[in-house]
Amino acid sequence: MQLDVLYFAWVRERIGLAKEQVTTDAQTVADLVKELSVREERYQAAFQDMTVVKVAIDQTMVSLDAPLKGAREVAFFPPMTGG
Amino acid sequence: MSVSVQAEDFDLGVEVAAMTSGNPDIGAVVTFIGLVRDTTGGALLSMELEHYPGMTEQALSQIEQAATKRWSLNASRVIHRYGNLQTGAQIMMVATASAHRSDAFEAAEFLMDYLKTDAPFWKKEHFKEGGEWVASKAADDAAKDRWSS
């Protein structure tokens, strides 16, 4: 499956990318995180503490164990600080 | 009922006038404006607001719809800016209009509490020595949670 993966704020800075296309067989968000983390150190730096990283699939917030089936866009970002 | 995510500044007076004109049922308007605040006593150069285009508008609309369901509102308006803002600049505004003040007050607080935790915006403070991402506050989650009890 091919996914658009988006990164925001310090997650984006640590990975060094705002957006990329990822081809993966990961079943869940957690699987994708694991897969990216072993791929390169910068992903590991961004994903080392997933309690401070939030995830959205197709622009809706989900938990780490959410399935990726049918997903087109996955986004990783820190807790929001707007307002 | 409308939300805008924009780089440009806004004029609260113009926004409120647009909400109330031709709407004689409105007896109360509550507004809130968030400003870029320097917590360091002069070291802040600017504040950068990043957001997730698409999801931001969707999240703000959902929050506004939830407020409209819960309170009797004649009108509401949410504007949130993004980009690089100077100290003292307006970051965002919320305005609610209702027949009586209690609906407008409560809905405005509700909108603010949910916006803080559910709308995908991130603040970065820029100093001479570099930038620093603003950390989220547990108090913001607590403020939101009180509405579901």
PDB file of C-alpha atoms in Angstrom:
ATOM      1  CA  MET A   1       0.000   0.000   0.000  1.00  0.00           C
ATOM      2  CA  GLN A   2       1.187   3.502  -0.746  1.00  0.00           C
ATOM      3  CA  LEU A   3       0.644   6.245   1.830  1.00  0.00           C
ATOM      4  CA  ASP A   4       1.206   9.983   1.971  1.00  0.00           C
ATOM      5  CA  VAL A   5       2.933  10.512   5.303  1.00  0.00           C
ATOM      6  CA  LEU A   6       2.948  14.043   6.769  1.00  0.00           C
ATOM      7  CA  TYR A   7       4.998  15.435   9.648  1.00  0.00           C
ATOM      8  CA  PHE A   8       4.408  18.653  11.587  1.00  0.00           C
ATOM      9  CA  ALA A   9       6.233  20.871  14.092  1.00  0.00           C
ATOM     10  CA  TRP A  10       9.201  19.217  15.851  1.00  0.00           C
ATOM     11  CA  VAL A  11       8.360  15.820  14.347  1.00  0.00           C
ATOM     12  CA  ARG A  12       8.861  17.427  10.922  1.00  0.00           C
ATOM     13  CA  GLU A  13      12.113  19.040  12.041  1.00  0.00           C
ATOM     14  CA  ARG A  14      13.571  15.818  13.449  1.00  0.00           C
ATOM     15  CA  ILE A  15      12.696  13.812  10.348  1.00  0.00           C
ATOM     16  CA  GLY A  16      13.727  16.657   8.059  1.00  0.00           C
ATOM     17  CA  LEU A  17      10.676  16.314   5.812  1.00  0.00           C
ATOM     18  CA  ALA A  18       7.145  17.717   5.707  1.00  0.00           C
ATOM     19  CA  LYS A  19       5.734  15.002   3.461  1.00  0.00           C
ATOM     20  CA  GLU A  20       6.776  11.782   1.772  1.00  0.00           C
ATOM     21  CA  GLN A  21       5.308   8.776   0.026  1.00  0.00           C
ATOM     22  CA  VAL A  22       5.815   5.505   1.858  1.00  0.00           C
ATOM     23  CA  THR A  23       5.201   2.036   0.478  1.00  0.00           C
ATOM     24  CA  THR A  24       4.435  -0.331   3.315  1.00  0.00           C
ATOM     25  CA  ASP A  25       2.698  -3.527   4.367  1.00  0.00           C
ATOM     26  CA  ALA A  26       2.203  -2.231   7.925  1.00  0.00           C
ATOM     27  CA  GLN A  27      -1.151  -3.239   9.387  1.00  0.00           C
ATOM     28  CA  THR A  28      -1.414  -0.509  12.002  1.00  0.00           C
ATOM     29  CA  VAL A  29       0.016   2.922  12.784  1.00  0.00           C
ATOM     30  CA  ALA A  30       2.249   1.303  15.419  1.00  0.00           C
ATOM     31  CA  ASP A  31       3.626  -1.102  12.777  1.00  0.00           C
ATOM     32  CA  LEU A  32       4.387   1.845  10.486  1.00  0.00           C
ATOM     33  CA  VAL A  33       6.194   3.669  13.306  1.00  0.00           C
ATOM     34  CA  LYS A  34       8.286   0.557  13.985  1.00  0.00           C
ATOM     35  CA  GLU A  35       9.068   0.132  10.303  1.00  0.00           C
ATOM     36  CA  LEU A  36      10.177   3.752   9.847  1.00  0.00           C
ATOM     37  CA  SER A  37      12.164   3.753  13.104  1.00  0.00           C
ATOM     38  CA  VAL A  38      14.399   0.865  12.002  1.00  0.00           C
ATOM     39  CA  ARG A  39      14.803   2.427   8.577  1.00  0.00           C
ATOM     40  CA  GLU A  40      16.768   5.495   9.692  1.00  0.00           C
ATOM     41  CA  GLU A  41      17.939   7.192  12.869  1.00  0.00           C
ATOM     42  CA  ARG A  42      16.014  10.423  12.235  1.00  0.00           C
ATOM     43  CA  TYR A  43      12.733   8.518  12.442  1.00  0.00           C
ATOM     44  CA  GLN A  44      13.850   6.929  15.663  1.00  0.00           C
ATOM     45  CA  ALA A  45      14.660  10.404  17.011  1.00  0.00           C
ATOM     46  CA  ALA A  46      11.142  11.591  16.192  1.00  0.00           C
ATOM     47  CA  PHE A  47       9.314   8.480  17.383  1.00  0.00           C
ATOM     48  CA  GLN A  48      11.341   7.545  20.484  1.00  0.00           C
ATOM     49  CA  ASP A  49       8.549   8.636  22.832  1.00  0.00           C
ATOM     50  CA  MET A  50       5.175   7.997  21.211  1.00  0.00           C
ATOM     51  CA  THR A  51       3.325   9.328  24.270  1.00  0.00           C
ATOM     52  CA  VAL A  52       4.120  12.829  22.928  1.00  0.00           C
ATOM     53  CA  VAL A  53       3.283  12.099  19.292  1.00  0.00           C
ATOM     54  CA  LYS A  54      -0.267  12.218  17.974  1.00  0.00           C
ATOM     55  CA  VAL A  55      -1.533  10.553  14.813  1.00  0.00           C
ATOM     56  CA  ALA A  56      -4.239  11.328  12.281  1.00  0.00           C
ATOM     57  CA  ILE A  57      -5.443   9.081   9.462  1.00  0.00           C
ATOM     58  CA  ASP A  58      -7.062  11.011   6.614  1.00  0.00           C
ATOM     59  CA  GLN A  59      -7.242  14.076   8.871  1.00  0.00           C
ATOM     60  CA  THR A  60      -9.040  12.353  11.760  1.00  0.00           C
ATOM     61  CA  MET A  61      -7.260  11.710  15.064  1.00  0.00           C
ATOM     62  CA  VAL A  62      -6.664   8.021  15.789  1.00  0.00           C
ATOM     63  CA  SER A  63      -4.797   5.919  18.345  1.00  0.00           C
ATOM     64  CA  LEU A  64      -1.523   4.084  17.703  1.00  0.00           C
ATOM     65  CA  ASP A  65      -3.259   0.733  17.246  1.00  0.00           C
ATOM     66  CA  ALA A  66      -5.533   2.072  14.477  1.00  0.00           C
ATOM     67  CA  PRO A  67      -5.536  -0.082  11.308  1.00  0.00           C
ATOM     68  CA  LEU A  68      -4.079   1.455   8.143  1.00  0.00           C
ATOM     69  CA  LYS A  69      -6.382  -0.432   5.790  1.00  0.00           C
ATOM     70  CA  GLY A  70      -7.952   2.027   3.351  1.00  0.00           C
ATOM     71  CA  ALA A  71      -5.833   4.947   4.589  1.00  0.00           C
ATOM     72  CA  ARG A  72      -4.465   7.471   2.084  1.00  0.00           C
ATOM     73  CA  GLU A  73      -2.824  10.015   4.381  1.00  0.00           C
ATOM     74  CA  VAL A  74      -1.167   9.515   7.768  1.00  0.00           C
ATOM     75  CA  ALA A  75       0.095  12.465   9.811  1.00  0.00           C
ATOM     76  CA  PHE A  76       2.378  12.567  12.865  1.00  0.00           C
ATOM     77  CA  PHE A  77       2.600  15.624  15.123  1.00  0.00           C
ATOM     78  CA  PRO A  78       3.056  16.775  18.732  1.00  0.00           C
ATOM     79  CA  PRO A  79       0.071  17.698  20.939  1.00  0.00           C
ATOM     80  CA  MET A  80      -1.598  20.852  19.608  1.00  0.00           C
ATOM     81  CA  THR A  81      -0.694  24.272  20.995  1.00  0.00           C
ATOM     82  CA  GLY A  82      -2.987  26.660  19.136  1.00  0.00           C
ATOM     83  CA  GLY A  83      -5.255  29.347  20.548  1.00  0.00           C
TER      84      GLY A  83
ATOM     85  CA  MET B   1     -21.412  29.986  11.878  1.00  0.00           C
ATOM     86  CA  SER B   2     -18.090  30.116  10.115  1.00  0.00           C
ATOM     87  CA  VAL B   3     -14.403  29.432  10.557  1.00  0.00           C
ATOM     88  CA  SER B   4     -11.398  30.931   8.785  1.00  0.00           C
ATOM     89  CA  VAL B   5      -7.755  29.895   8.838  1.00  0.00           C
ATOM     90  CA  GLN B   6      -5.703  32.714   7.389  1.00  0.00           C
ATOM     91  CA  ALA B   7      -2.336  34.500   7.388  1.00  0.00           C
ATOM     92  CA  GLU B   8      -3.973  37.940   7.396  1.00  0.00           C
ATOM     93  CA  ASP B   9      -4.923  39.913  10.483  1.00  0.00           C
ATOM     94  CA  PHE B  10      -8.583  40.429  11.376  1.00  0.00           C
ATOM     95  CA  ASP B  11     -10.772  43.202  12.753  1.00  0.00           C
ATOM     96  CA  LEU B  12     -12.942  42.099  15.666  1.00  0.00           C
ATOM     97  CA  GLY B  13     -15.355  45.013  15.222  1.00  0.00           C
ATOM     98  CA  VAL B  14     -15.956  44.203  11.571  1.00  0.00           C
ATOM     99  CA  GLU B  15     -16.493  40.519  12.378  1.00  0.00           C
ATOM    100  CA  VAL B  16     -18.979  41.228  15.176  1.00  0.00           C
ATOM    101  CA  ALA B  17     -20.872  43.740  13.031  1.00  0.00           C
ATOM    102  CA  ALA B  18     -21.218  41.112  10.306  1.00  0.00           C
ATOM    103  CA  MET B  19     -22.574  38.614  12.850  1.00  0.00           C
ATOM    104  CA  THR B  20     -25.170  40.912  14.365  1.00  0.00           C
ATOM    105  CA  SER B  21     -26.373  42.989  11.418  1.00  0.00           C
ATOM    106  CA  GLY B  22     -29.888  42.037  10.374  1.00  0.00           C
ATOM    107  CA  ASN B  23     -30.208  39.721  13.363  1.00  0.00           C
ATOM    108  CA  PRO B  24     -32.455  41.471  15.934  1.00  0.00           C
ATOM    109  CA  ASP B  25     -32.773  38.271  18.027  1.00  0.00           C
ATOM    110  CA  ILE B  26     -29.207  38.662  19.281  1.00  0.00           C
ATOM    111  CA  GLY B  27     -28.991  40.185  22.750  1.00  0.00           C
ATOM    112  CA  ALA B  28     -25.469  39.135  23.725  1.00  0.00           C
ATOM    113  CA  VAL B  29     -22.080  38.843  22.044  1.00  0.00           C
ATOM    114  CA  VAL B  30     -18.997  37.385  23.733  1.00  0.00           C
ATOM    115  CA  THR B  31     -15.597  37.688  22.098  1.00  0.00           C
ATOM    116  CA  PHE B  32     -12.127  36.427  22.860  1.00  0.00           C
ATOM    117  CA  ILE B  33      -8.830  37.382  21.224  1.00  0.00           C
ATOM    118  CA  GLY B  34      -5.558  35.490  21.744  1.00  0.00           C
ATOM    119  CA  LEU B  35      -2.342  37.545  21.412  1.00  0.00           C
ATOM    120  CA  VAL B  36       1.325  36.701  20.958  1.00  0.00           C
ATOM    121  CA  ARG B  37       2.705  37.036  24.472  1.00  0.00           C
ATOM    122  CA  ASP B  38       6.346  37.453  25.435  1.00  0.00           C
ATOM    123  CA  THR B  39       6.911  35.384  28.568  1.00  0.00           C
ATOM    124  CA  THR B  40      10.636  36.195  28.684  1.00  0.00           C
ATOM    125  CA  GLY B  41      10.548  39.940  29.294  1.00  0.00           C
ATOM    126  CA  GLY B  42      11.757  41.072  25.912  1.00  0.00           C
ATOM    127  CA  ALA B  43      13.689  38.185  24.344  1.00  0.00           C
ATOM    128  CA  LEU B  44      10.921  36.980  22.036  1.00  0.00           C
ATOM    129  CA  LEU B  45      11.502  37.992  18.416  1.00  0.00           C
ATOM    130  CA  SER B  46       8.396  36.389  16.920  1.00  0.00           C
ATOM    131  CA  MET B  47       6.024  33.452  17.120  1.00  0.00           C
ATOM    132  CA  GLU B  48       5.519  31.025  14.278  1.00  0.00           C
ATOM    133  CA  LEU B  49       2.145  29.320  13.868  1.00  0.00           C
ATOM    134  CA  GLU B  50       2.157  26.076  11.908  1.00  0.00           C
ATOM    135  CA  HIS B  51      -1.019  24.164  11.011  1.00  0.00           C
ATOM    136  CA  TYR B  52      -2.297  21.161   9.089  1.00  0.00           C
ATOM    137  CA  PRO B  53      -4.175  22.594   6.090  1.00  0.00           C
ATOM    138  CA  GLY B  54      -7.432  20.748   5.526  1.00  0.00           C
ATOM    139  CA  MET B  55      -7.588  19.089   8.904  1.00  0.00           C
ATOM    140  CA  THR B  56      -7.522  22.467  10.662  1.00  0.00           C
ATOM    141  CA  GLU B  57     -10.650  23.767   8.935  1.00  0.00           C
ATOM    142  CA  GLN B  58     -12.396  20.437   9.477  1.00  0.00           C
ATOM    143  CA  ALA B  59     -11.512  20.325  13.199  1.00  0.00           C
ATOM    144  CA  LEU B  60     -12.626  23.926  13.781  1.00  0.00           C
ATOM    145  CA  SER B  61     -15.931  23.321  11.995  1.00  0.00           C
ATOM    146  CA  GLN B  62     -16.574  20.212  14.108  1.00  0.00           C
ATOM    147  CA  ILE B  63     -15.879  22.140  17.310  1.00  0.00           C
ATOM    148  CA  GLU B  64     -18.210  24.921  16.180  1.00  0.00           C
ATOM    149  CA  GLN B  65     -20.944  22.415  15.321  1.00  0.00           C
ATOM    150  CA  ALA B  66     -20.620  20.819  18.763  1.00  0.00           C
ATOM    151  CA  ALA B  67     -21.052  24.239  20.412  1.00  0.00           C
ATOM    152  CA  THR B  68     -24.080  25.014  18.258  1.00  0.00           C
ATOM    153  CA  LYS B  69     -25.703  21.728  19.289  1.00  0.00           C
ATOM    154  CA  ARG B  70     -25.096  22.355  22.950  1.00  0.00           C
ATOM    155  CA  TRP B  71     -26.027  26.033  23.280  1.00  0.00           C
ATOM    156  CA  SER B  72     -28.605  28.288  21.704  1.00  0.00           C
ATOM    157  CA  LEU B  73     -26.437  30.426  19.427  1.00  0.00           C
ATOM    158  CA  ASN B  74     -27.596  32.857  16.761  1.00  0.00           C
ATOM    159  CA  ALA B  75     -24.123  33.148  15.285  1.00  0.00           C
ATOM    160  CA  SER B  76     -20.498  32.232  15.886  1.00  0.00           C
ATOM    161  CA  ARG B  77     -17.178  33.031  14.281  1.00  0.00           C
ATOM    162  CA  VAL B  78     -13.714  31.530  14.669  1.00  0.00           C
ATOM    163  CA  ILE B  79     -10.619  32.982  13.001  1.00  0.00           C
ATOM    164  CA  HIS B  80      -7.145  31.529  13.547  1.00  0.00           C
ATOM    165  CA  ARG B  81      -4.010  32.869  11.912  1.00  0.00           C
ATOM    166  CA  TYR B  82      -0.863  31.047  10.823  1.00  0.00           C
ATOM    167  CA  GLY B  83       2.604  32.210   9.809  1.00  0.00           C
ATOM    168  CA  ASN B  84       5.162  34.335  11.585  1.00  0.00           C
ATOM    169  CA  LEU B  85       3.589  36.795  14.062  1.00  0.00           C
ATOM    170  CA  GLN B  86       5.146  39.606  16.075  1.00  0.00           C
ATOM    171  CA  THR B  87       4.791  40.121  19.827  1.00  0.00           C
ATOM    172  CA  GLY B  88       1.380  41.607  20.587  1.00  0.00           C
ATOM    173  CA  ALA B  89      -0.127  40.438  17.285  1.00  0.00           C
ATOM    174  CA  GLN B  90      -3.571  38.881  17.219  1.00  0.00           C
ATOM    175  CA  ILE B  91      -3.360  35.078  16.853  1.00  0.00           C
ATOM    176  CA  MET B  92      -7.012  34.120  16.878  1.00  0.00           C
ATOM    177  CA  MET B  93     -10.530  35.143  17.803  1.00  0.00           C
ATOM    178  CA  VAL B  94     -13.736  33.497  18.871  1.00  0.00           C
ATOM    179  CA  ALA B  95     -17.100  35.284  18.897  1.00  0.00           C
ATOM    180  CA  THR B  96     -20.457  33.885  19.941  1.00  0.00           C
ATOM    181  CA  ALA B  97     -23.864  35.558  19.750  1.00  0.00           C
ATOM    182  CA  SER B  98     -27.031  34.521  21.509  1.00  0.00           C
ATOM    183  CA  ALA B  99     -30.266  35.897  22.948  1.00  0.00           C
ATOM    184  CA  HIS B 100     -28.903  35.878  26.501  1.00  0.00           C
ATOM    185  CA  ARG B 101     -25.380  36.139  27.843  1.00  0.00           C
ATOM    186  CA  SER B 102     -24.992  32.723  29.487  1.00  0.00           C
ATOM    187  CA  ASP B 103     -25.142  30.783  26.203  1.00  0.00           C
ATOM    188  CA  ALA B 104     -22.646  33.137  24.575  1.00  0.00           C
ATOM    189  CA  PHE B 105     -20.218  33.025  27.521  1.00  0.00           C
ATOM    190  CA  GLU B 106     -20.279  29.259  27.925  1.00  0.00           C
ATOM    191  CA  ALA B 107     -20.094  28.524  24.201  1.00  0.00           C
ATOM    192  CA  ALA B 108     -17.111  30.872  23.826  1.00  0.00           C
ATOM    193  CA  GLU B 109     -15.246  29.061  26.617  1.00  0.00           C
ATOM    194  CA  PHE B 110     -16.151  25.685  25.151  1.00  0.00           C
ATOM    195  CA  LEU B 111     -14.878  26.743  21.708  1.00  0.00           C
ATOM    196  CA  MET B 112     -11.604  27.957  23.204  1.00  0.00           C
ATOM    197  CA  ASP B 113     -11.051  24.845  25.328  1.00  0.00           C
ATOM    198  CA  TYR B 114     -11.618  22.469  22.411  1.00  0.00           C
ATOM    199  CA  LEU B 115      -9.677  24.609  19.956  1.00  0.00           C
ATOM    200  CA  LYS B 116      -6.611  24.457  22.238  1.00  0.00           C
ATOM    201  CA  THR B 117      -6.473  20.662  22.285  1.00  0.00           C
ATOM    202  CA  ASP B 118      -8.206  19.533  19.071  1.00  0.00           C
ATOM    203  CA  ALA B 119      -7.278  22.009  16.330  1.00  0.00           C
ATOM    204  CA  PRO B 120      -3.948  21.116  14.671  1.00  0.00           C
ATOM    205  CA  PHE B 121      -1.904  24.264  15.334  1.00  0.00           C
ATOM    206  CA  TRP B 122       1.612  24.404  16.764  1.00  0.00           C
ATOM    207  CA  LYS B 123       3.448  27.433  18.141  1.00  0.00           C
ATOM    208  CA  LYS B 124       7.179  28.002  17.918  1.00  0.00           C
ATOM    209  CA  GLU B 125       8.815  30.876  19.762  1.00  0.00           C
ATOM    210  CA  HIS B 126      11.775  32.486  18.028  1.00  0.00           C
ATOM    211  CA  PHE B 127      14.609  34.003  20.049  1.00  0.00           C
ATOM    212  CA  LYS B 128      17.999  35.394  19.055  1.00  0.00           C
ATOM    213  CA  GLU B 129      19.570  32.075  20.071  1.00  0.00           C
ATOM    214  CA  GLY B 130      17.077  29.995  18.082  1.00  0.00           C
ATOM    215  CA  GLY B 131      13.576  28.590  18.114  1.00  0.00           C
ATOM    216  CA  GLU B 132      11.656  26.594  20.662  1.00  0.00           C
ATOM    217  CA  TRP B 133       8.364  24.704  20.267  1.00  0.00           C
ATOM    218  CA  VAL B 134       5.768  25.622  22.857  1.00  0.00           C
ATOM    219  CA  ALA B 135       4.861  22.609  25.011  1.00  0.00           C
ATOM    220  CA  SER B 136       1.228  21.632  25.455  1.00  0.00           C
ATOM    221  CA  LYS B 137      -0.219  22.087  28.935  1.00  0.00           C
ATOM    222  CA  ALA B 138      -1.997  19.467  31.035  1.00  0.00           C
ATOM    223  CA  ALA B 139      -4.237  22.326  32.226  1.00  0.00           C
ATOM    224  CA  ASP B 140      -5.563  22.661  28.656  1.00  0.00           C
ATOM    225  CA  ASP B 141      -6.648  19.006  28.620  1.00  0.00           C
ATOM    226  CA  ALA B 142      -8.275  19.440  32.014  1.00  0.00           C
ATOM    227  CA  ALA B 143     -10.138  22.532  30.783  1.00  0.00           C
ATOM    228  CA  LYS B 144     -11.546  20.553  27.868  1.00  0.00           C
ATOM    229  CA  ASP B 145     -12.450  17.508  29.972  1.00  0.00           C
ATOM    230  CA  ARG B 146     -14.726  19.508  32.252  1.00  0.00           C
ATOM    231  CA  TRP B 147     -17.260  19.760  29.403  1.00  0.00           C
ATOM    232  CA  SER B 148     -17.702  16.002  29.187  1.00  0.00           C
ATOM    233  CA  SER B 149     -18.397  15.449  32.883  1.00  0.00           C
TER     234      SER B 149
END
